Coordinates of N, CA, C and O in Angstrom, one line a residue:
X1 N -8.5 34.4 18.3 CA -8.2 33.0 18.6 C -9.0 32.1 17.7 O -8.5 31.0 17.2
X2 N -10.3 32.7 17.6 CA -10.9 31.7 16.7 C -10.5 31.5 15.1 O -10.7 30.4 14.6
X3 N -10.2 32.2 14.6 CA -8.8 32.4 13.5 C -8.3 31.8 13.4 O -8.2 31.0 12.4
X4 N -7.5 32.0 14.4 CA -5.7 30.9 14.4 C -6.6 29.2 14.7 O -5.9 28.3 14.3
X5 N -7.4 28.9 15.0 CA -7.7 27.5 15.3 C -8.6 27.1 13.5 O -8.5 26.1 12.8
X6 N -9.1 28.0 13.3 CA -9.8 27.3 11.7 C -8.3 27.5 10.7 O -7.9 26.7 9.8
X7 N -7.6 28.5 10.9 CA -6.5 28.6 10.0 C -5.9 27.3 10.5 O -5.2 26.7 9.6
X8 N -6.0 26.5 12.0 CA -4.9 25.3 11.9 C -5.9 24.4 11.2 O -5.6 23.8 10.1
X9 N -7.0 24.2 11.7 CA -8.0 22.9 10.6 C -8.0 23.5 9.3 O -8.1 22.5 8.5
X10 N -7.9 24.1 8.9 CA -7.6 24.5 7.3 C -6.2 24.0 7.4 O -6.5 22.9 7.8
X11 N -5.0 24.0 7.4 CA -3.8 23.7 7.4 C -3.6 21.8 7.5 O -2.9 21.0 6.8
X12 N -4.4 21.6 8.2 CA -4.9 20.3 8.8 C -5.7 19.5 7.8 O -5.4 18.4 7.5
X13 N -6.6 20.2 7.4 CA -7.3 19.1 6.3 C -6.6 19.4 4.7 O -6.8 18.8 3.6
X14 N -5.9 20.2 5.0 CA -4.9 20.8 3.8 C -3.6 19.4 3.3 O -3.3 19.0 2.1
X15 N -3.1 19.0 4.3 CA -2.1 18.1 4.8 C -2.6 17.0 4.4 O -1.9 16.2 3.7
X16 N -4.3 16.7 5.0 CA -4.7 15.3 5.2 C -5.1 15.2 3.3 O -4.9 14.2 2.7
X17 N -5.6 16.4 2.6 CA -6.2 15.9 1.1 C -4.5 15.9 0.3 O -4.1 15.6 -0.8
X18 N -4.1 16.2 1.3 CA -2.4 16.3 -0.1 C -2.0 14.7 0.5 O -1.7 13.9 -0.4
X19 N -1.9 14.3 1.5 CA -1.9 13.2 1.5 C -2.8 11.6 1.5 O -2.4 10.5 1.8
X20 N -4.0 11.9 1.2 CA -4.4 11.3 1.1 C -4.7 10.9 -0.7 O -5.1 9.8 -1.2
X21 N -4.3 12.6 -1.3 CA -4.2 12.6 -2.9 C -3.2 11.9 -3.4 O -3.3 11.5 -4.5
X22 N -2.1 11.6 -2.6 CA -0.5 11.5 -2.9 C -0.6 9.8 -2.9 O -0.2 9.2 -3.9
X23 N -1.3 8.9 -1.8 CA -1.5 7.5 -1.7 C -2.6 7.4 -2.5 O -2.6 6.3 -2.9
X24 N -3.5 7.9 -3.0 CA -4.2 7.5 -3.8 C -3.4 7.3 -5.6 O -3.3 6.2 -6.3
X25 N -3.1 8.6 -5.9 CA -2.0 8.5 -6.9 C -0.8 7.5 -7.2 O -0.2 7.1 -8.3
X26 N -0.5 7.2 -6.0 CA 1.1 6.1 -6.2 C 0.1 5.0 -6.1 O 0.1 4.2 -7.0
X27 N -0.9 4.8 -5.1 CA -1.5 3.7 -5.4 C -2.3 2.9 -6.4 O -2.6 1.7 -6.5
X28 N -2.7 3.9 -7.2 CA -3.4 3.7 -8.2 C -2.5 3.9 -9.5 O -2.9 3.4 -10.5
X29 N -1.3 4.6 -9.7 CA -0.3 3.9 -10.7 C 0.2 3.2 -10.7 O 0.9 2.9 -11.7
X30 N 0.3 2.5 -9.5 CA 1.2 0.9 -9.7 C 0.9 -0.1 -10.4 O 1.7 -0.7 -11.1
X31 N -0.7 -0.5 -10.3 CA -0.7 -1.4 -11.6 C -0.1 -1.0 -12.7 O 0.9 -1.5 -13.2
X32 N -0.9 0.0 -13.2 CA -0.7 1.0 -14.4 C 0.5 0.9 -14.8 O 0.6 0.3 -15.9
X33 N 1.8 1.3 -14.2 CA 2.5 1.3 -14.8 C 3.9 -0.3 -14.6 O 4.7 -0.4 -15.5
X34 N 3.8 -1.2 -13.3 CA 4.0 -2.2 -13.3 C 3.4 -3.4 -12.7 O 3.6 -4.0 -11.6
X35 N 2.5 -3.5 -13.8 CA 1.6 -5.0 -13.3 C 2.1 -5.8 -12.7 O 1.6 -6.4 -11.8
X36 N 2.8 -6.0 -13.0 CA 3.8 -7.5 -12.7 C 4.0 -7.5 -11.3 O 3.3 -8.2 -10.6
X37 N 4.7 -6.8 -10.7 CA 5.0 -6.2 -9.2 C 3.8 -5.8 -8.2 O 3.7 -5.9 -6.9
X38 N 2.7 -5.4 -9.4 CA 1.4 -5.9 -8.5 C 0.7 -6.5 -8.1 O 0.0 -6.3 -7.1
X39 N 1.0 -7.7 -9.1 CA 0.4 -8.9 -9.0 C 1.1 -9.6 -8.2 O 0.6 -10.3 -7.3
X40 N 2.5 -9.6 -8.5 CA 3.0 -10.6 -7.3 C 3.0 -10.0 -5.7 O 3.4 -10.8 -4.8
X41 N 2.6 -9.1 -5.4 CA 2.1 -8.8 -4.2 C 0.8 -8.8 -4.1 O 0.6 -8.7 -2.9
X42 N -0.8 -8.9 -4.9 CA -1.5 -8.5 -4.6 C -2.4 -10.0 -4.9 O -3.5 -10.1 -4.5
X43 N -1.9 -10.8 -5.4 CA -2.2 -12.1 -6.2 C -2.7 -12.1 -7.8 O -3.4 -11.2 -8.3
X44 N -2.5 -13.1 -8.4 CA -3.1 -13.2 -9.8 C -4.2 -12.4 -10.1 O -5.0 -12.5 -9.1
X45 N -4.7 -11.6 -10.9 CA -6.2 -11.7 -11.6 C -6.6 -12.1 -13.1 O -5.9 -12.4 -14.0
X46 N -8.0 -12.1 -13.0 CA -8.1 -12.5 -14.1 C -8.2 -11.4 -15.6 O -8.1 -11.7 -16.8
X47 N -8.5 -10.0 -15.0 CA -8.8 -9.1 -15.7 C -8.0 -8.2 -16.1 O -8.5 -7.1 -16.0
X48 N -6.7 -8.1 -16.6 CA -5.4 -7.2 -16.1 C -6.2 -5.5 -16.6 O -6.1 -4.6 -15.8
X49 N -6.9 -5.2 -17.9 CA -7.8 -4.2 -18.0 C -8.6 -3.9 -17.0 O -9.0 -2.7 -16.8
X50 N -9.0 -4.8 -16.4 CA -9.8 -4.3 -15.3 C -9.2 -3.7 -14.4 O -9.7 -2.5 -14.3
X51 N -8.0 -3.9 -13.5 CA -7.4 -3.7 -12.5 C -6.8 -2.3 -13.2 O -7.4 -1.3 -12.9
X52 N -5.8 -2.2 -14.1 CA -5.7 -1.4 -14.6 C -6.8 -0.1 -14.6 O -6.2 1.0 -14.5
X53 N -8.1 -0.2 -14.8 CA -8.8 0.9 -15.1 C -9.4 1.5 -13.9 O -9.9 2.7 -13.7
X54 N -9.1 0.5 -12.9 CA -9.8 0.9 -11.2 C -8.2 1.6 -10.7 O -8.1 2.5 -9.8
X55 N -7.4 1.3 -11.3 CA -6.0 2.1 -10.8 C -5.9 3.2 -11.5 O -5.2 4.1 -11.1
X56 N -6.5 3.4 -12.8 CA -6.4 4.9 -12.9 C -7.1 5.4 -12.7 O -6.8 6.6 -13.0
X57 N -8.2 5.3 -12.1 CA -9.5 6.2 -11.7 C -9.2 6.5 -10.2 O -9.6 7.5 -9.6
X58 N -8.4 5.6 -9.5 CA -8.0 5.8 -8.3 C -7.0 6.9 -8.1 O -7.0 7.6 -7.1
X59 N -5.9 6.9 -9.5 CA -5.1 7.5 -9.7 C -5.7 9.0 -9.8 O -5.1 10.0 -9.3
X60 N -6.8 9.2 -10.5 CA -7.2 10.3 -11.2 C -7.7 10.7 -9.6 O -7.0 11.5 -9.0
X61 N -8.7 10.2 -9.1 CA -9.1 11.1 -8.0 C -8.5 11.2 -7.0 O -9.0 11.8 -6.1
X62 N -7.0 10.6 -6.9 CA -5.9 11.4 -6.1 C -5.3 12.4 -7.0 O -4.7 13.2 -6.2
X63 N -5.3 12.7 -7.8 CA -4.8 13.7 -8.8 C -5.9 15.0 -8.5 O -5.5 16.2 -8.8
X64 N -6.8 14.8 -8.2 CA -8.0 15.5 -7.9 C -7.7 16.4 -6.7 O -7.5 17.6 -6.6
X65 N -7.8 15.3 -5.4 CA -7.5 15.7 -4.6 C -6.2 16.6 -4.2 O -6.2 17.3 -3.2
X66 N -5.1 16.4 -5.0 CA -3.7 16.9 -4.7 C -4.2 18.2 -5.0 O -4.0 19.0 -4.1
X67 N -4.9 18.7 -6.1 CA -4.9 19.7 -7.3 C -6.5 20.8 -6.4 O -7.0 21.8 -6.8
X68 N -6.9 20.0 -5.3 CA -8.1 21.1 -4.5 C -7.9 22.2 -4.2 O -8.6 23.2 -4.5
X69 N -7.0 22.3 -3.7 CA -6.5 23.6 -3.2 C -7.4 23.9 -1.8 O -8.5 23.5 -1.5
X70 N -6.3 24.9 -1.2 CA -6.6 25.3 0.1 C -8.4 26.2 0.7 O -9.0 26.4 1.8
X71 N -8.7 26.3 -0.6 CA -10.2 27.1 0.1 C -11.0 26.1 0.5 O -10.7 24.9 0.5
X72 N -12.6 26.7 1.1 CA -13.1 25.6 1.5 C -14.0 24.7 0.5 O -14.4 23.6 0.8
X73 N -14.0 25.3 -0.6 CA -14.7 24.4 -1.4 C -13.8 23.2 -2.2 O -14.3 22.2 -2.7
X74 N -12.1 23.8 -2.3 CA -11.4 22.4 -3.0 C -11.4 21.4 -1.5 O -11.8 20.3 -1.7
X75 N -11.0 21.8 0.2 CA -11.1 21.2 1.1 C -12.4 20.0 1.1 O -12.3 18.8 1.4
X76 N -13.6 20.8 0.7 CA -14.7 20.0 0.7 C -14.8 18.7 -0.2 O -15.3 17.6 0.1
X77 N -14.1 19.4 -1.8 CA -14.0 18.1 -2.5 C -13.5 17.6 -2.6 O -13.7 16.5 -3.1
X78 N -11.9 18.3 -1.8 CA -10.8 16.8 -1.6 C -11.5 15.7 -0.5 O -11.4 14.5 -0.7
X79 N -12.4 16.2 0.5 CA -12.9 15.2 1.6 C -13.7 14.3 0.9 O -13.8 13.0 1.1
X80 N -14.6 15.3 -0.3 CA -15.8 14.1 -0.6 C -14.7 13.3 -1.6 O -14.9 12.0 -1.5
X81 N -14.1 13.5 -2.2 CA -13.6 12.2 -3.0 C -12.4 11.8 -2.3 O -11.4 12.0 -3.0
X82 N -12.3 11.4 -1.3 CA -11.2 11.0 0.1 C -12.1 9.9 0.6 O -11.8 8.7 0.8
X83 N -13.6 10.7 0.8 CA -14.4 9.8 1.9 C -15.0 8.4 0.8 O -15.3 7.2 1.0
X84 N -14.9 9.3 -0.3 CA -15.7 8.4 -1.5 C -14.9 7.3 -1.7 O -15.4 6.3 -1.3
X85 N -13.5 7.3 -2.3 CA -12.6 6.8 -2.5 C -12.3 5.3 -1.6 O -12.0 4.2 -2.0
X86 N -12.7 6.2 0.2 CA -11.7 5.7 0.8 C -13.1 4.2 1.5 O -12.7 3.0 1.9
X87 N -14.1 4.5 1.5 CA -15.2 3.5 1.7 C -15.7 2.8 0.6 O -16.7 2.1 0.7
X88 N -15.3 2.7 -0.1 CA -15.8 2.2 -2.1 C -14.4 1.2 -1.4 O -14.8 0.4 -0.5
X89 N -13.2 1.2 -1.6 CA -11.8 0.1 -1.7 C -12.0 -0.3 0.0 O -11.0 -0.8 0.5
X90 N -13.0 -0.1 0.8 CA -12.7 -0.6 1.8 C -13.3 -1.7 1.8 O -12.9 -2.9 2.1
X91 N -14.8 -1.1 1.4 CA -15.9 -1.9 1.5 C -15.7 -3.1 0.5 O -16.0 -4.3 0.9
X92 N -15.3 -2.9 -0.5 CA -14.5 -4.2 -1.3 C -13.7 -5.3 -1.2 O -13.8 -6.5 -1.6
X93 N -12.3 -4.4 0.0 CA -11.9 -5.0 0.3 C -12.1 -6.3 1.3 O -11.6 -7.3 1.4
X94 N -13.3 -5.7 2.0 CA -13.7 -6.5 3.0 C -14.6 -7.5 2.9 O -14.6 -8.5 3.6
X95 N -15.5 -7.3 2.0 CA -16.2 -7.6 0.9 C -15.9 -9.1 0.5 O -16.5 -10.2 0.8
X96 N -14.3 -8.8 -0.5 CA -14.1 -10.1 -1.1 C -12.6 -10.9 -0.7 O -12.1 -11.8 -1.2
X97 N -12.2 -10.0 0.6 CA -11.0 -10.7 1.0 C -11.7 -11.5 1.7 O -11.7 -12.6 1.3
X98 N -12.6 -11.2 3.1 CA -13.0 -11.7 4.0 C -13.3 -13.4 3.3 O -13.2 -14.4 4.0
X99 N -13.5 -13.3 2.0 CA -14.2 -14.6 1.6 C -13.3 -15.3 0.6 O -13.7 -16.1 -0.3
X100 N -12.1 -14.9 0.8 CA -11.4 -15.2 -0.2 C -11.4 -14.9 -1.5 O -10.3 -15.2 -1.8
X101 N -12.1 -14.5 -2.7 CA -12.3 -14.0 -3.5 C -11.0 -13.6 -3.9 O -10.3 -14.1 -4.8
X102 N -10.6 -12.5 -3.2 CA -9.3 -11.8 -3.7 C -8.2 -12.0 -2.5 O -8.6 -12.7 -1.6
X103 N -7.0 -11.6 -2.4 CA -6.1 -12.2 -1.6 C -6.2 -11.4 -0.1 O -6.8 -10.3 0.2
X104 N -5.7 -11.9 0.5 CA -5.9 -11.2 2.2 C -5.1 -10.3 2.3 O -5.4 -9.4 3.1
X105 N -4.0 -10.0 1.5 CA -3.7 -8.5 1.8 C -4.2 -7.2 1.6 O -3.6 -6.2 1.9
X106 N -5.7 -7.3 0.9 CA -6.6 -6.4 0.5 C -7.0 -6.4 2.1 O -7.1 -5.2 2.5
X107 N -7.1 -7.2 2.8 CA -7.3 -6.8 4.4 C -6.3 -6.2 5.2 O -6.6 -5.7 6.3
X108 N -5.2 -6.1 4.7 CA -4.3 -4.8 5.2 C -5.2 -3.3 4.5 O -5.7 -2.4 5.1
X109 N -5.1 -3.4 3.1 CA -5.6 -1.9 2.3 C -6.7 -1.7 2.9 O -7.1 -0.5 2.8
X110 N -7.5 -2.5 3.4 CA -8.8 -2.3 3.9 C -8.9 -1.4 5.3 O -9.5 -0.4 5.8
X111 N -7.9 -2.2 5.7 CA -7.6 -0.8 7.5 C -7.0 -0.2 7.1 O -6.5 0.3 8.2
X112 N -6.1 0.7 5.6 CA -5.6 2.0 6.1 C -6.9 2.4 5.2 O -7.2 3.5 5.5
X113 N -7.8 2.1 4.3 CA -9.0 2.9 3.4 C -9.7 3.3 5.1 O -9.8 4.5 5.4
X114 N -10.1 2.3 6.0 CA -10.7 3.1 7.0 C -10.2 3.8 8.1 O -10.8 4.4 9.0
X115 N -8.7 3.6 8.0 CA -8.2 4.9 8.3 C -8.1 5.7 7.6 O -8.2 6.6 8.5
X116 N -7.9 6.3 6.5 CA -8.3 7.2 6.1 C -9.8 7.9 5.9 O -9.9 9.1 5.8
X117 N -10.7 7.0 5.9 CA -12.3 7.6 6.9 C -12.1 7.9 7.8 O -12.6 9.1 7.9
X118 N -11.3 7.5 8.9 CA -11.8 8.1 9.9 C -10.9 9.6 9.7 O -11.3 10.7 10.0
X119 N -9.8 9.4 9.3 CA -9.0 10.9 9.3 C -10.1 12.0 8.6 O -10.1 13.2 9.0
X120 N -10.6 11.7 7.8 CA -11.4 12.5 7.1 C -12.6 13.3 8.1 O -12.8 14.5 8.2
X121 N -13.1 12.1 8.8 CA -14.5 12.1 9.9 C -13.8 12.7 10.7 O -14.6 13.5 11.1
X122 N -12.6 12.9 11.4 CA -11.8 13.6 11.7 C -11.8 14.9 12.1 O -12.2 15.7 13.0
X123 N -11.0 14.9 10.9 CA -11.1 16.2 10.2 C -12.6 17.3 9.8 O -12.3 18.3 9.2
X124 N -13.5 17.3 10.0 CA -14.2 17.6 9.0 C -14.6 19.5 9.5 O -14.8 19.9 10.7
X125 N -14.6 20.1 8.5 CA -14.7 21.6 9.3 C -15.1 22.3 8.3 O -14.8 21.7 7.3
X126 N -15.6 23.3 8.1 CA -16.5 24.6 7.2 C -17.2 24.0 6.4 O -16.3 23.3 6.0
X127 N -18.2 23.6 5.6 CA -18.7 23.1 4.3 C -18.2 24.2 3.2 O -17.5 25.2 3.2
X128 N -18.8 23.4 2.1 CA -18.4 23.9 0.6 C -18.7 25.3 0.7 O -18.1 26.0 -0.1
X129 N -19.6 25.9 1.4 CA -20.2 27.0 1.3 C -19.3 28.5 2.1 O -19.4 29.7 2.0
X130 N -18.4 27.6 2.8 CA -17.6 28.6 3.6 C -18.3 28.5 5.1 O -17.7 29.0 6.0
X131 N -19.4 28.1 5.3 CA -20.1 28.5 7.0 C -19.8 27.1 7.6 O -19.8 26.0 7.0
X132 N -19.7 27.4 9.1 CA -19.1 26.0 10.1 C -20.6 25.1 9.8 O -21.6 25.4 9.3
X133 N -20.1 24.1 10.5 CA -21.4 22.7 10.0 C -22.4 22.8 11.2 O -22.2 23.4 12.2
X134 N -23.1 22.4 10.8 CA -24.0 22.5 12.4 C -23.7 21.1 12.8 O -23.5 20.1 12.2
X135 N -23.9 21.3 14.4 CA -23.6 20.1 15.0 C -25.3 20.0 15.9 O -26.2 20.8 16.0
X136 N -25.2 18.8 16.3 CA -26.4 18.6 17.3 C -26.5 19.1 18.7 O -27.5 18.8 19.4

């Protein structure tokens, strides 16, 4: 029994890094490959290299994440660059929408980045090492 339940959290955080690799990737090539369409939804900036270079690195570490694979150590680093990912564009967004800085729909991307924390915190099961986590 105890098998079939880590075989489902393995299946389970299997799901969550393919998808959380998959939104990181389309979300991070949209600048990249049509600015224009991102800007008119996301508002003006001033830096279009800049936005650009934060969308492919965003890009790249959902590329990361897709490419983990099922054991516990790609699981572990799809999570840590999920968790990394997903608190870095939150905290930003909250950051400089809250203040106007950048436009308020970064306060939409801001609640699904911390949903995706929490899916992660969620989720979380075996470390890199293959042994269960200790709890308190």
């Amino acid at each position: 029994m105890a098998d079939t339940a880590a075989a489902t959290g393995t299946a389970r955080r299997s799901r969550l890094a393919a998808a959380h690799g998959l939104f990181n990737l389309v979300t991070g090539l949209w600048p990249v490959l049509h600015y224009r369409s991102f800007e008119a939804v996301t508002g003006p900036k001033a830096d279009e290299w800049l936005v650009k270079c934060v969308g492919g690195l965003g890009a790249a570490a959902g590329y990361a994440q897709l490419r983990a694979g099922p054991s516990a150590e790609g699981l572990a680093a799809a999570r840590r660059i999920g968790a990394g990912t997903a608190a870095t564009f939150a905290a930003i967004d909250l950051a400089y929408g809250l203040t106007g800085r950048i436009g308020r729909v970064y306060l939409l991307d801001a609640a699904v980045e911390l949903a995706w924390l929490l899916a992660w915190t969620a989720a979380r099961g075996p470390d890199a090492a293959g042994g269960e986590r200790r709890t308190r």
